[in-house]
Amino acid sequence: MRTLKDAKIGETITVAKLSGGGALKRRIMDMGITKGISVFVRKVAPLGDPIEVTVRGYELTLRKTEAESILID
């Protein structure tokens, strides 16, 4: 299954599942990324870290390690 890290610039994806657990999963959920939500990939830094996305109408920047724990459809 693909992760948010694999999404291309300009792509709108749907979150299928959050993997992992503990503080990282809670932090991602607190930022508004939950199962079934649409995420638009705005920018990716030249080396792939960080990734800027639009979620629920606001911009959010995620590290590559955080994006790897977000499984997408």
Coordinates of N, CA and C in Angstrom, one line a residue:
M1 N 0.8 -1.2 0.0 CA 0.0 0.0 0.0 C 0.9 1.2 0.0
R2 N 0.5 2.3 -0.7 CA 1.2 3.5 -0.8 C 1.1 4.3 0.5
T3 N 2.1 5.2 0.7 CA 2.0 6.1 1.8 C 2.0 7.5 1.3
L4 N 1.8 8.5 2.2 CA 1.8 9.9 1.8 C 3.1 10.3 1.2
K5 N 4.2 9.7 1.7 CA 5.5 10.0 1.2 C 5.6 9.7 -0.3
D6 N 4.9 8.8 -0.9 CA 4.9 8.3 -2.3 C 4.0 9.2 -3.2
A7 N 3.2 10.1 -2.6 CA 2.3 10.9 -3.4 C 3.0 12.0 -4.2
K8 N 2.5 12.3 -5.3 CA 3.2 13.3 -6.2 C 2.6 14.7 -6.0
I9 N 3.3 15.7 -6.3 CA 2.9 17.1 -6.2 C 1.7 17.3 -7.1
G10 N 0.6 17.9 -6.5 CA -0.6 18.2 -7.2 C -1.6 17.1 -7.1
E11 N -1.3 16.0 -6.4 CA -2.2 14.9 -6.3 C -3.1 15.1 -5.0
T12 N -4.4 14.7 -5.2 CA -5.3 14.7 -4.0 C -5.5 13.2 -3.7
I13 N -5.2 12.9 -2.5 CA -5.3 11.5 -2.0 C -6.3 11.4 -0.9
T14 N -6.7 10.2 -0.6 CA -7.6 9.9 0.6 C -6.8 9.0 1.6
V15 N -6.9 9.4 2.8 CA -6.2 8.6 3.9 C -7.0 7.3 4.1
A16 N -6.3 6.2 4.0 CA -6.9 4.9 4.2 C -6.7 4.5 5.7
K17 N -5.5 4.7 6.2 CA -5.2 4.2 7.6 C -4.0 5.0 8.1
L18 N -3.9 5.1 9.4 CA -2.7 5.6 10.1 C -2.0 4.4 10.7
S19 N -0.8 4.2 10.3 CA 0.0 3.0 10.9 C 0.8 3.5 12.1
G20 N 1.4 2.6 12.8 CA 2.2 3.0 14.0 C 1.2 3.2 15.2
G21 N 1.8 3.9 16.2 CA 1.0 4.1 17.3 C 1.6 5.1 18.3
G22 N 1.0 5.2 19.4 CA 1.6 6.1 20.4 C 1.5 7.5 20.1
A23 N 2.6 8.3 20.5 CA 2.6 9.7 20.4 C 2.5 10.2 18.9
L24 N 3.2 9.5 18.0 CA 3.2 9.9 16.6 C 1.8 9.9 16.0
K25 N 1.1 8.8 16.2 CA -0.2 8.6 15.7 C -1.2 9.7 16.3
R26 N -1.1 9.9 17.6 CA -1.9 10.9 18.2 C -1.6 12.3 17.7
R27 N -0.3 12.6 17.5 CA 0.0 13.9 16.9 C -0.5 14.1 15.5
I28 N -0.4 13.1 14.7 CA -1.0 13.2 13.3 C -2.5 13.4 13.4
M29 N -3.2 12.7 14.2 CA -4.6 12.8 14.4 C -5.0 14.2 14.9
D30 N -4.2 14.8 15.8 CA -4.4 16.1 16.3 C -4.3 17.2 15.3
M31 N -3.5 16.9 14.2 CA -3.3 17.8 13.1 C -4.4 17.8 12.1
G32 N -5.4 16.9 12.3 CA -6.5 16.8 11.5 C -6.5 15.7 10.4
I33 N -5.4 14.9 10.4 CA -5.3 13.8 9.4 C -5.9 12.5 10.0
T34 N -7.1 12.2 9.6 CA -7.8 11.0 10.0 C -8.2 10.1 8.8
K35 N -8.7 8.9 9.1 CA -9.1 8.0 8.1 C -10.3 8.7 7.2
G36 N -10.1 8.6 5.9 CA -11.2 9.1 5.0 C -11.1 10.5 4.6
I37 N -10.1 11.3 5.2 CA -10.0 12.7 4.9 C -9.2 12.9 3.6
S38 N -9.5 13.9 2.8 CA -8.8 14.2 1.6 C -7.6 15.1 1.9
V39 N -6.4 14.8 1.3 CA -5.2 15.6 1.5 C -4.7 15.9 0.1
F40 N -4.3 17.2 -0.1 CA -3.8 17.7 -1.4 C -2.3 18.0 -1.1
V41 N -1.4 17.4 -2.0 CA 0.0 17.5 -1.8 C 0.4 18.8 -2.6
R42 N 0.8 19.8 -1.8 CA 1.2 21.1 -2.4 C 2.6 21.2 -2.9
K43 N 3.6 20.9 -2.0 CA 5.0 21.0 -2.3 C 5.8 19.8 -1.7
V44 N 6.9 19.5 -2.3 CA 7.8 18.6 -1.7 C 9.2 19.2 -1.8
A45 N 10.0 19.2 -0.8 CA 11.3 19.8 -0.8 C 12.2 19.0 -1.7
P46 N 13.3 19.6 -2.2 CA 14.1 18.9 -3.2 C 14.6 17.5 -2.7
L47 N 14.9 17.4 -1.5 CA 15.4 16.1 -1.0 C 14.3 15.2 -0.4
G48 N 13.0 15.7 -0.6 CA 11.8 14.9 -0.1 C 11.4 15.2 1.3
D49 N 12.1 16.1 2.0 CA 11.8 16.3 3.4 C 11.9 17.8 3.7
P50 N 10.9 18.5 4.0 CA 9.5 18.1 4.4 C 8.5 18.1 3.2
I51 N 7.3 17.7 3.5 CA 6.2 17.7 2.5 C 5.1 18.6 3.0
E52 N 4.7 19.5 2.1 CA 3.6 20.5 2.5 C 2.3 20.0 1.8
V53 N 1.3 19.9 2.7 CA 0.0 19.4 2.2 C -1.1 20.4 2.7
T54 N -2.3 20.3 2.1 CA -3.4 21.0 2.5 C -4.4 20.0 3.1
V55 N -4.8 20.2 4.3 CA -5.7 19.3 5.0 C -6.8 20.2 5.7
R56 N -8.1 19.9 5.4 CA -9.2 20.6 6.0 C -9.1 22.1 5.9
G57 N -8.5 22.6 4.7 CA -8.5 24.0 4.5 C -7.3 24.8 5.0
Y58 N -6.3 24.1 5.6 CA -5.1 24.8 6.0 C -3.8 24.0 5.6
E59 N -2.7 24.7 5.5 CA -1.5 24.1 5.1 C -0.8 23.5 6.3
L60 N -0.2 22.4 6.0 CA 0.5 21.6 7.0 C 1.8 21.0 6.5
T61 N 2.9 21.1 7.2 CA 4.1 20.6 6.8 C 4.5 19.3 7.6
L62 N 4.8 18.2 6.9 CA 5.1 17.0 7.6 C 6.5 16.5 7.2
R63 N 7.1 15.9 8.2 CA 8.4 15.2 7.9 C 8.2 13.9 7.2
K64 N 9.2 13.5 6.5 CA 9.1 12.2 5.7 C 8.7 11.1 6.6
T65 N 9.3 11.0 7.8 CA 9.0 9.9 8.7 C 7.5 9.9 9.2
E66 N 6.9 11.1 9.3 CA 5.5 11.2 9.6 C 4.7 10.8 8.4
A67 N 5.1 11.2 7.2 CA 4.3 10.9 6.0 C 4.3 9.4 5.7
E68 N 5.4 8.7 6.2 CA 5.5 7.2 6.0 C 4.4 6.5 6.8
S69 N 3.9 7.1 7.8 CA 3.0 6.4 8.7 C 1.5 6.6 8.3
I70 N 1.3 7.4 7.1 CA 0.0 7.7 6.6 C -0.2 6.9 5.4
L71 N -1.1 5.8 5.4 CA -1.3 5.0 4.3 C -2.5 5.6 3.5
I72 N -2.3 5.6 2.1 CA -3.3 6.3 1.3 C -3.9 5.3 0.3
D73 N -5.1 5.7 -0.3 CA -5.7 4.9 -1.4 C -5.2 5.3 -2.7

